[in-house]
Coordinates of C-alpha atoms in Angstrom, one line a residue:
S22 CA -6.3 -6.1 -17.2
Y23 CA -8.3 -7.6 -14.1
T24 CA -9.8 -11.1 -14.6
P25 CA -13.5 -11.6 -13.1
S26 CA -12.0 -13.4 -10.4
Q27 CA -9.6 -10.4 -9.6
W28 CA -12.1 -7.9 -9.6
A29 CA -14.3 -10.1 -7.3
S30 CA -11.0 -10.1 -4.7
E31 CA -10.8 -6.7 -4.9
I32 CA -14.2 -5.8 -4.4
K33 CA -14.4 -8.5 -1.3
M34 CA -11.0 -7.1 0.5
A35 CA -12.8 -3.3 -0.5
A36 CA -16.1 -4.0 1.3
A37 CA -14.3 -5.6 4.6
Q38 CA -13.1 -2.2 5.3
G39 CA -16.6 -0.2 4.3
I40 CA -15.9 0.8 1.2
D41 CA -19.0 0.7 -0.5
A42 CA -17.8 1.4 -4.0
F43 CA -15.4 2.0 -7.0
A44 CA -15.3 4.8 -9.3
L45 CA -14.3 3.6 -12.7
N46 CA -11.8 6.2 -14.7
L47 CA -13.0 6.3 -18.3
G48 CA -11.0 7.4 -20.9
Y49 CA -10.3 6.6 -24.9
D50 CA -9.0 3.3 -24.4
T51 CA -10.6 0.3 -26.0
W52 CA -9.6 -1.6 -23.3
Q53 CA -11.8 -0.5 -21.2
A54 CA -15.4 -1.1 -22.2
G55 CA -14.9 -5.0 -21.5
Q56 CA -13.2 -4.0 -18.0
V57 CA -16.4 -1.7 -17.0
Q58 CA -18.6 -4.2 -18.0
S59 CA -16.7 -6.8 -16.1
A60 CA -16.6 -4.4 -13.0
Y61 CA -20.3 -4.0 -12.7
D62 CA -21.0 -7.7 -13.5
V63 CA -19.0 -8.8 -10.4
A64 CA -20.2 -6.2 -8.6
A65 CA -23.7 -7.0 -8.9
A66 CA -22.8 -10.6 -8.0
N67 CA -21.1 -9.3 -4.6
G68 CA -23.3 -6.8 -3.6
F69 CA -20.9 -3.8 -4.5
K70 CA -21.6 -0.8 -6.6
M71 CA -19.8 0.8 -8.9
L72 CA -20.0 4.6 -10.6
L73 CA -18.7 6.4 -13.9
S74 CA -16.0 8.5 -13.4
F75 CA -15.1 10.6 -16.9
D76 CA -11.5 11.7 -17.4
M77 CA -12.1 14.8 -19.4
T78 CA -8.3 15.2 -19.5
V79 CA -8.1 12.5 -21.8
L80 CA -11.8 13.0 -23.5
G81 CA -11.8 15.5 -26.0
C82 CA -14.4 17.8 -24.8
G83 CA -16.3 17.7 -28.0
D84 CA -16.9 13.7 -28.0
G85 CA -20.1 13.2 -26.2
N86 CA -21.0 10.0 -27.2
I87 CA -18.3 8.2 -24.9
V88 CA -20.1 9.9 -22.1
R89 CA -24.1 9.2 -23.5
S90 CA -23.3 5.5 -24.5
N91 CA -21.6 4.2 -20.9
V92 CA -24.3 6.5 -18.9
N93 CA -27.7 4.8 -20.6
K94 CA -25.6 1.2 -20.7
Y95 CA -25.2 1.8 -16.7
S96 CA -27.6 4.4 -15.3
D97 CA -30.1 1.1 -14.6
H98 CA -27.5 -1.5 -13.9
P99 CA -27.8 -3.4 -10.2
A100 CA -24.2 -2.4 -9.3
Q101 CA -24.7 1.3 -10.1
L102 CA -24.3 4.0 -7.5
K103 CA -27.5 5.7 -7.3
D104 CA -28.4 8.8 -4.8
N105 CA -31.4 8.3 -2.6
G106 CA -34.1 9.2 -5.2
G107 CA -32.7 7.1 -7.5
K108 CA -30.6 8.5 -10.0
A109 CA -27.4 7.0 -11.1
I110 CA -24.2 9.2 -9.8
V111 CA -21.9 10.3 -12.1
T112 CA -18.4 12.0 -11.7
T113 CA -15.1 13.2 -13.6
F114 CA -11.9 14.3 -12.9
D115 CA -11.9 17.9 -14.6
G116 CA -13.9 18.9 -17.2
G117 CA -14.6 21.8 -16.4
N118 CA -14.8 24.8 -18.5
C119 CA -14.9 22.1 -21.7
K120 CA -18.8 22.3 -22.2
S121 CA -21.5 23.9 -21.5
S122 CA -24.0 23.1 -19.3
G123 CA -26.6 22.3 -21.8
E124 CA -24.4 20.2 -23.6
W125 CA -23.7 18.1 -19.9
Q126 CA -27.4 17.7 -19.9
S127 CA -27.8 16.5 -22.8
E128 CA -25.3 13.4 -22.5
L129 CA -25.6 12.3 -18.9
G130 CA -30.0 12.4 -18.9
G131 CA -31.8 12.4 -15.5
S132 CA -28.3 11.0 -13.7
R133 CA -27.0 12.8 -9.7
F134 CA -23.8 14.8 -11.9
V135 CA -21.4 15.2 -9.2
P136 CA -18.0 16.8 -11.3
A137 CA -14.6 16.9 -10.2
F138 CA -14.5 20.6 -12.1
F139 CA -11.4 22.4 -11.2
N140 CA -13.0 25.6 -12.2
D141 CA -12.1 29.0 -10.1
L142 CA -15.0 29.6 -7.3
N143 CA -13.8 32.8 -6.4
S144 CA -16.7 35.2 -8.6
A145 CA -18.5 32.8 -9.1
S146 CA -20.3 28.9 -7.6
L147 CA -20.4 25.9 -9.1
K148 CA -24.1 25.9 -9.9
S149 CA -24.0 29.6 -11.6
L150 CA -21.6 28.0 -14.0
Y151 CA -23.2 24.5 -14.5
P152 CA -26.9 24.1 -12.8
V153 CA -26.2 20.5 -14.5
A154 CA -24.4 19.7 -11.4
G155 CA -25.9 18.4 -8.7
G156 CA -23.4 17.8 -6.3
D157 CA -19.9 18.8 -6.0
L158 CA -16.5 16.7 -6.0
L159 CA -13.2 18.1 -4.0
W160 CA -10.8 15.9 -6.1
G161 CA -7.7 17.9 -4.7
G162 CA -9.4 18.2 -0.9
A163 CA -7.2 15.4 0.3
W164 CA -3.8 16.9 0.7
P165 CA -2.8 20.5 1.3
K166 CA -1.9 23.2 -1.3
F167 CA 1.0 24.2 1.0
D168 CA 4.1 22.9 3.1
E169 CA 1.4 22.6 6.4
P170 CA -0.9 20.0 7.5
I171 CA -4.2 18.9 6.7
S172 CA -6.6 21.1 7.2
W173 CA -10.4 21.5 6.7
S174 CA -9.9 24.9 5.2
E175 CA -10.1 24.5 1.3
D176 CA -13.4 22.1 2.7
S177 CA -14.8 24.8 3.8
F178 CA -14.2 27.0 0.6
R179 CA -15.8 25.2 -1.8
I180 CA -18.4 24.6 0.4
S181 CA -19.6 28.1 0.6
R182 CA -19.0 28.7 -2.4
N183 CA -20.4 25.4 -4.8
G184 CA -23.7 26.6 -4.3
L185 CA -25.1 23.1 -3.7
N186 CA -28.5 23.1 -2.0
R187 CA -28.1 19.9 0.1
G188 CA -32.1 19.3 0.9
A189 CA -33.2 18.7 -2.4
G190 CA -30.8 16.5 -3.0
D191 CA -27.3 18.0 -4.0
L192 CA -24.4 15.8 -2.8
Y193 CA -21.0 17.3 -1.3
I194 CA -18.0 14.8 -2.2
T195 CA -14.9 14.6 -1.2
T196 CA -11.9 13.3 -0.7
V197 CA -9.0 11.1 1.8
A198 CA -5.8 9.9 0.9
P199 CA -2.5 8.2 1.7
W200 CA 0.0 9.9 -0.3
F201 CA 1.5 11.0 -3.3
F202 CA 4.2 11.3 -5.4
T203 CA 4.9 10.8 -9.2
H204 CA 8.2 10.9 -11.2
Y205 CA 7.1 10.5 -14.3
G206 CA 9.2 12.9 -16.8
S207 CA 5.8 14.7 -17.4
K208 CA 4.9 15.2 -14.2
N209 CA 7.2 15.2 -10.7
F210 CA 6.4 16.2 -7.6
I211 CA 4.7 15.6 -4.9
W212 CA 2.2 16.5 -2.1
H213 CA 2.8 17.5 1.7
N214 CA 2.2 13.8 2.9
D215 CA 3.8 14.2 6.3
D216 CA 1.7 14.5 10.1
H217 CA 0.0 11.5 9.1
L218 CA -2.1 12.8 6.3
W219 CA -4.6 9.3 6.1
N220 CA -5.8 9.6 9.9
N221 CA -6.0 13.1 10.4
R222 CA -7.6 13.1 6.9
W223 CA -10.0 10.4 8.0
E224 CA -10.8 12.5 11.9
D225 CA -11.7 15.6 9.6
L226 CA -14.0 14.0 7.8
V227 CA -15.8 12.3 10.7
Q228 CA -16.3 15.7 12.4
H229 CA -17.5 17.4 9.3
R230 CA -19.5 14.5 8.9
G231 CA -22.5 16.6 9.1
Q232 CA -21.7 18.8 5.8
V233 CA -20.4 15.9 3.3
D234 CA -22.5 13.5 2.0
A235 CA -19.6 11.0 0.5
V236 CA -15.9 10.3 0.8
E237 CA -13.9 9.3 -2.0
I238 CA -10.5 7.5 -1.8
V239 CA -8.1 8.4 -4.0
S240 CA -7.1 5.9 -4.8
W241 CA -7.4 1.7 -4.8
N242 CA -5.1 1.6 -7.8
D243 CA -3.1 5.0 -8.9
Y244 CA 0.3 3.6 -8.9
G245 CA 1.7 6.0 -10.9
E246 CA 0.7 9.2 -8.4
S247 CA 1.4 6.6 -5.7
T248 CA -2.1 6.6 -3.9
Y249 CA -3.1 3.1 -4.3
I250 CA -4.4 1.5 -0.7
G251 CA -5.2 -1.8 -2.9
P252 CA -2.5 -4.5 -3.7
V253 CA 0.4 -3.8 -6.3
G254 CA -1.3 -5.3 -9.4
R255 CA 1.1 -6.2 -13.1
G256 CA -0.2 -3.7 -16.0
Q257 CA 1.4 -0.6 -13.9
P258 CA 1.8 3.0 -16.6
G259 CA 5.6 2.4 -16.0
S260 CA 5.7 3.1 -12.4
E261 CA 8.0 0.1 -10.9
A262 CA 10.3 2.2 -9.9
W263 CA 8.8 3.4 -7.4
V264 CA 6.0 1.0 -6.1
N265 CA 7.2 -2.5 -6.6
G266 CA 8.0 -3.7 -2.7
F267 CA 6.2 -0.5 -2.0
D268 CA 2.7 -1.8 -0.2
H269 CA 0.3 0.6 0.8
R270 CA -2.6 -2.2 2.2
A271 CA -1.7 -0.7 5.8
F272 CA -3.6 2.4 5.3
L273 CA -6.6 0.1 3.7
E274 CA -6.6 -1.7 7.1
M275 CA -7.1 1.0 8.9
T276 CA -9.5 2.2 7.1
G277 CA -12.6 -0.1 7.9
Y278 CA -12.4 2.1 11.8
H279 CA -12.4 5.6 10.2
A280 CA -15.6 4.3 7.4
S281 CA -17.0 2.8 10.1
A282 CA -16.6 6.5 12.4
F283 CA -17.6 8.2 9.3
K284 CA -21.0 6.6 8.7
S285 CA -21.7 6.1 11.8
G286 CA -20.8 9.4 13.9
S287 CA -19.3 7.4 16.7
W288 CA -15.7 5.8 17.3
P289 CA -15.6 2.3 17.4
S290 CA -14.4 0.5 20.3
I291 CA -10.6 -0.7 19.8
T292 CA -10.9 -4.9 21.0
S293 CA -7.5 -5.3 19.9
D294 CA -3.6 -4.1 19.6
K295 CA -2.6 -3.0 16.0
I296 CA 0.0 -1.4 14.2
F297 CA 1.1 0.2 11.2
I298 CA 4.5 1.2 9.9
Y299 CA 5.6 3.3 7.2
G300 CA 8.4 5.2 5.8
R301 CA 10.5 6.6 3.0
P302 CA 13.8 4.3 1.4
H303 CA 16.4 7.8 1.3
G304 CA 16.6 11.3 2.7
V305 CA 15.1 14.3 1.3
N306 CA 18.3 15.7 0.4
D307 CA 19.9 12.2 -0.8
Q308 CA 21.6 12.5 -4.0
A309 CA 20.3 10.0 -6.6
S310 CA 23.2 8.2 -8.9
G311 CA 21.4 7.1 -11.7
D312 CA 18.5 9.1 -12.5
S313 CA 17.8 11.3 -15.6
L314 CA 15.2 13.0 -13.6
S315 CA 16.0 15.7 -11.2
R316 CA 14.3 15.0 -7.3
P317 CA 10.6 15.6 -7.2
E318 CA 9.3 19.1 -7.5
R319 CA 8.5 20.7 -3.9
F320 CA 10.5 17.8 -2.6
N321 CA 11.5 19.4 0.9
W322 CA 7.8 19.2 2.1
V323 CA 7.8 15.9 3.3
S324 CA 10.4 15.4 6.0
D325 CA 12.6 12.4 7.1
K326 CA 10.4 10.8 9.6
L327 CA 8.8 7.1 10.6
W328 CA 5.5 7.3 10.8
V329 CA 4.2 4.9 12.8
V330 CA 0.0 4.5 13.8
L331 CA -0.8 2.2 16.9
F332 CA -4.3 1.0 18.3
S333 CA -3.6 0.1 21.4
T334 CA -6.7 -1.4 23.7
G335 CA -4.4 -0.1 27.6
S336 CA -1.4 2.1 28.2
G337 CA 2.2 1.2 28.0
S338 CA 5.4 1.8 26.1
L339 CA 5.8 1.5 22.4
T340 CA 10.1 0.4 21.3
V341 CA 10.8 1.4 18.0
T342 CA 14.2 0.3 17.1
Q343 CA 15.9 1.3 13.4
G344 CA 19.6 -0.4 13.3
S345 CA 21.4 1.0 16.1
S346 CA 18.4 3.7 17.3
S347 CA 15.8 3.3 19.5
S348 CA 13.1 5.4 20.5
M349 CA 9.9 4.6 23.5
T350 CA 7.3 6.3 23.6
Q351 CA 4.3 5.8 26.2
V352 CA 0.9 4.9 24.7
K353 CA -2.4 5.4 25.3
A354 CA -6.2 3.2 24.9
G355 CA -7.1 4.5 21.4
V356 CA -5.0 5.5 18.2
N357 CA -1.7 6.6 18.7
K358 CA 0.1 8.9 16.0
I359 CA 4.1 8.9 16.1
S360 CA 6.8 10.3 14.3
I361 CA 10.4 9.0 14.6
P362 CA 14.2 10.5 13.2
L363 CA 14.5 7.5 10.2
G364 CA 17.7 6.0 11.1
V365 CA 19.3 3.8 8.7
A366 CA 18.3 0.4 8.6
S367 CA 17.3 -2.5 7.0
S368 CA 14.5 -3.2 9.2
V369 CA 11.9 -1.9 12.1
T370 CA 11.5 -3.8 15.1
A371 CA 8.2 -2.2 17.3
V372 CA 7.8 -3.9 21.0
L373 CA 4.6 -3.4 22.9
R374 CA 4.8 -3.8 26.7
R375 CA 2.2 -3.4 29.2
G376 CA 2.3 -3.7 33.0
G377 CA 5.3 -5.7 32.2
N378 CA 4.6 -7.8 29.6
Q379 CA 5.4 -8.2 26.1
V380 CA 2.3 -7.7 24.3
F381 CA 3.5 -8.3 20.6
E382 CA 6.9 -7.3 18.8
F383 CA 6.4 -7.2 14.9
T384 CA 9.7 -6.0 12.0
A385 CA 8.6 -4.3 9.6
P386 CA 10.8 -4.5 6.2
I387 CA 11.0 -0.7 5.9
S388 CA 14.6 -0.3 5.0
F389 CA 16.5 3.5 4.9
G390 CA 19.2 4.5 4.2
H391 CA 21.1 7.7 2.1
S392 CA 22.3 6.2 -1.5
P393 CA 19.7 5.8 -3.8
K394 CA 19.9 4.7 -7.2
T395 CA 16.8 6.5 -8.3
Y396 CA 14.3 9.2 -6.5
N397 CA 11.7 7.6 -4.9
F398 CA 9.6 9.9 -2.6
N399 CA 7.1 6.9 -1.9
V400 CA 6.3 5.0 0.9
N401 CA 6.7 1.5 2.1
A402 CA 3.7 0.3 4.6
A403 CA 3.5 -2.6 6.7
R404 CA 1.0 -3.4 8.8
D405 CA 0.5 -6.4 11.1
F406 CA -0.1 -9.8 10.6
Y407 CA -2.7 -10.5 12.7
L408 CA -5.2 -8.0 10.6
F409 CA -5.1 -10.4 7.7
I410 CA -5.3 -13.7 10.4
N411 CA -9.0 -11.7 11.7
A412 CA -10.2 -10.6 7.7
L413 CA -9.5 -14.4 7.0
E414 CA -11.3 -15.3 10.2
Q415 CA -14.4 -13.1 8.7
H416 CA -14.5 -15.3 6.1
N417 CA -14.0 -18.3 6.9
G418 CA -15.1 -18.6 10.7
A419 CA -14.5 -21.0 13.5
R420 CA -12.8 -23.5 10.7
L421 CA -9.8 -21.3 10.7
Q422 CA -9.0 -21.2 14.0
K423 CA -6.3 -18.5 14.0
L424 CA -4.2 -20.6 11.8
E425 CA -3.1 -22.6 15.2
N426 CA -1.9 -25.9 12.6
L427 CA 0.1 -24.0 10.5
Q428 CA 3.3 -25.7 10.3
T429 CA 4.4 -24.6 6.4
V430 CA 4.9 -21.5 5.7
A431 CA 6.3 -20.5 1.8
C432 CA 6.1 -16.4 1.2
D433 CA 8.1 -13.5 -0.3
I434 CA 11.0 -13.0 1.7
H435 CA 9.8 -9.1 2.2
N436 CA 6.7 -10.5 3.9
V437 CA 8.0 -13.6 6.3
Q438 CA 7.2 -11.6 9.3
Y439 CA 3.5 -11.4 8.4
L440 CA 3.2 -15.2 8.1
V441 CA 6.0 -17.5 10.7
P442 CA 6.1 -14.9 14.4
G443 CA 4.1 -16.9 17.1
R444 CA 2.7 -19.3 14.6
P445 CA 4.0 -22.9 15.0
V446 CA 5.7 -23.3 11.4
E447 CA 8.2 -25.9 11.0
H448 CA 9.3 -25.1 7.4
V449 CA 10.3 -22.1 5.7
K450 CA 10.7 -21.5 2.1
L451 CA 11.4 -17.9 1.5
L452 CA 10.8 -16.3 -1.9
T453 CA 13.5 -14.7 -2.8
E454 CA 13.0 -13.6 -6.5
Y455 CA 9.5 -13.1 -5.6
R456 CA 7.8 -10.2 -8.8
S457 CA 11.5 -10.3 -10.5
W458 CA 13.0 -8.4 -7.2
P459 CA 16.7 -9.7 -6.9
L460 CA 18.2 -9.3 -3.1
R461 CA 21.0 -6.8 -4.8
N462 CA 21.0 -4.6 -1.6
W463 CA 20.4 -7.3 0.3
D464 CA 23.7 -7.2 3.4
E465 CA 24.3 -9.2 6.5
G466 CA 22.0 -7.2 8.8
K467 CA 19.2 -7.9 6.8
W468 CA 19.4 -11.1 6.8
Q469 CA 20.0 -11.6 10.6
A470 CA 16.4 -9.8 11.0
V471 CA 14.4 -12.0 8.6
F472 CA 16.3 -14.9 10.5
G473 CA 15.6 -13.1 14.3
T474 CA 12.0 -13.3 12.6
I475 CA 11.7 -16.4 11.8
Q476 CA 13.0 -17.7 14.7
R477 CA 10.0 -16.4 16.9
S478 CA 8.1 -19.5 15.5
T479 CA 6.8 -21.1 18.7
A480 CA 8.2 -24.5 17.0
T481 CA 11.4 -25.8 15.9
I482 CA 12.4 -24.9 13.0
K483 CA 13.5 -27.8 10.7
T484 CA 13.2 -26.5 7.3
L485 CA 14.8 -23.3 5.2
D486 CA 14.5 -23.3 2.1
G487 CA 15.2 -19.7 -0.6
I488 CA 18.5 -18.6 1.9
H489 CA 19.9 -16.4 -1.6
L490 CA 23.6 -15.4 -0.2
A491 CA 24.4 -15.2 -4.5
K492 CA 25.3 -11.7 -3.4
L493 CA 27.4 -12.0 -0.9
K494 CA 31.0 -12.3 -1.5
P495 CA 32.7 -15.7 0.2
Q496 CA 33.1 -13.7 4.0
P497 CA 29.9 -12.2 4.7
S498 CA 28.0 -15.3 3.3
A499 CA 30.0 -17.4 5.7
R500 CA 29.2 -15.4 8.5
V501 CA 25.6 -14.9 7.5
L502 CA 25.4 -18.3 8.0
E503 CA 27.4 -18.7 11.5
T504 CA 24.3 -16.8 12.2
L505 CA 21.5 -19.6 11.0
V506 CA 23.7 -21.8 12.6
S507 CA 23.4 -20.5 15.8
K508 CA 19.8 -19.3 16.4
F509 CA 18.2 -22.5 13.9
S510 CA 20.9 -25.8 15.8
A511 CA 17.8 -28.1 14.8
L512 CA 17.7 -28.1 11.0
E513 CA 17.0 -31.1 9.3
K514 CA 17.1 -29.7 5.4
L515 CA 18.3 -26.3 4.5
S516 CA 18.5 -25.7 0.6
L517 CA 21.1 -22.0 -0.3
V518 CA 21.5 -20.2 -3.5
L519 CA 25.4 -19.4 -3.8
E520 CA 26.9 -17.4 -6.8
M521 CA 31.0 -17.9 -6.2
L522 CA 31.9 -20.9 -6.1
E523 CA 34.6 -20.5 -3.5
A524 CA 32.2 -19.5 -1.3
I525 CA 32.0 -23.3 -0.9
L526 CA 34.8 -23.8 1.2
D527 CA 34.0 -21.4 4.0
I528 CA 30.4 -22.5 4.5
V529 CA 31.2 -26.3 4.6
P530 CA 32.8 -26.2 7.9
I531 CA 29.9 -24.1 9.4
I532 CA 26.8 -26.1 7.9
A533 CA 28.8 -29.1 9.4
K534 CA 28.0 -28.1 13.0
L535 CA 24.3 -28.6 11.9
E536 CA 24.2 -32.0 13.2
Y537 CA 20.6 -32.6 12.4
L538 CA 21.2 -31.7 9.0
G539 CA 19.9 -34.7 7.2
T540 CA 19.1 -32.7 3.5
I541 CA 21.1 -30.0 2.1
S542 CA 20.5 -28.5 -1.5
V543 CA 22.7 -25.9 -3.1
L544 CA 22.0 -24.1 -6.1
F545 CA 25.5 -22.5 -8.0
D546 CA 23.5 -19.6 -10.0
L547 CA 26.8 -18.3 -11.9
R548 CA 24.5 -16.1 -14.5
E549 CA 26.8 -13.6 -13.4
A550 CA 29.6 -14.8 -12.4
S551 CA 30.6 -16.1 -15.9
Q552 CA 27.9 -16.4 -18.6
K553 CA 30.3 -18.8 -20.0
L554 CA 30.2 -21.5 -16.7
L555 CA 27.6 -24.0 -16.4
G556 CA 24.5 -21.7 -15.8
I557 CA 22.6 -23.0 -13.3
T558 CA 23.5 -26.3 -11.9
W559 CA 21.5 -28.2 -8.2
Y560 CA 23.6 -30.1 -5.9
E561 CA 22.4 -32.6 -3.5
A562 CA 23.6 -34.6 -1.0
R563 CA 22.0 -36.6 1.4

């Protein structure tokens, strides 16, 4: 559950990208009442808006009390989203054929009702079926319904059949989403997410902005269906297997650019080079070794491609490397949408060059292979750390000075590339089991990628804390350390985690090559090696 401070943090995060309100999906759960109150109150304190969205797949059709009581309670709340006439906007998820228009009217009072009904409008318009409707929300418009790129066709049909009178204040709201994948026993399917779905849908929305009153992003935090663009939080609905480690905030950080264009009708100028990369973890046709469920329905509606979006200030060349394969693309000023076949790799590196000079090198923690234990058709989306710097600057002003004096970094190992390259970092602490993600799949290649990222600091690295070799056997551990010694010869302090006692015999002569080393800490993690032994013991020598 959200605390008020978490509501405040995520409201500010959303507002910074041009998002004006959150729609609160409301059902029966008893904890929801307190969360709705907290959300509205924190939103009011931060100049943000909220609206109620009643989930009619959960609420009973005959129970109008939840709808009526919440509408009455929040319609005049200072954080309530209202139309231009001052009516509170209320929406739903489904609910068509659930109640009569009169029943809805009695529960909604004078609200502007914009339902997401899934009625077939081929024979009758939405307004003729439900005169109470003061608008129409096309919830499913964010994804193609066939194996093809997104288009405006579904919106066009809906607009022609809903019977709205926008001149009299009726609202047409449609949707945009970055992805969709769910993997439960009760629902296990995917939509067509390829072809730069997020960017192309936004471009359609900007092109047709005269026909649309508002856009709903699906979603901020629906982890179960992989549509989230906000940070991954706790309290997931059993979706950890396909969500943990799969960041979607790259989509959030592209939102401001598109939202600005939708609101104003003009695309913002691109004043800095920014890159976003996303991809799935295994092949479409790969067989999972330990999944009780089958591949998702429509699994072949996605392809084994890496998706790249480059916001470029000018022409140049972008080289993307995955393992042993590289691909170079000529880019232009503006938004460049690039797709590349996914290759087996533990990370992806992108290098932008312009006029013979390197503009940036960015390593994304996106891995791809062909031996999944369970099916995961979600994407990991990486974004350039400088977007984070820019966001911090907006909140801290000149005091931040682009972290020019940052010397010590402690971070999740999967996100080290956001904090270290190009900074004067001297001390790095790696959190190798952040959120209980053991490094069970780590190999030499992944460690070398991390070392290469850290080495791109503008300062000499003096401290490396948290080099976790517990999952590697002695000889691979020795080879990883050989790489480390070659890259960080000026190390003064080193912290290691080992699982196998015999590994110490291989690493001692390697570590001895670090002539400036003053402190070494070794954690012997023997929990998996033998529960009968010492457990965990620290040894420190100076």
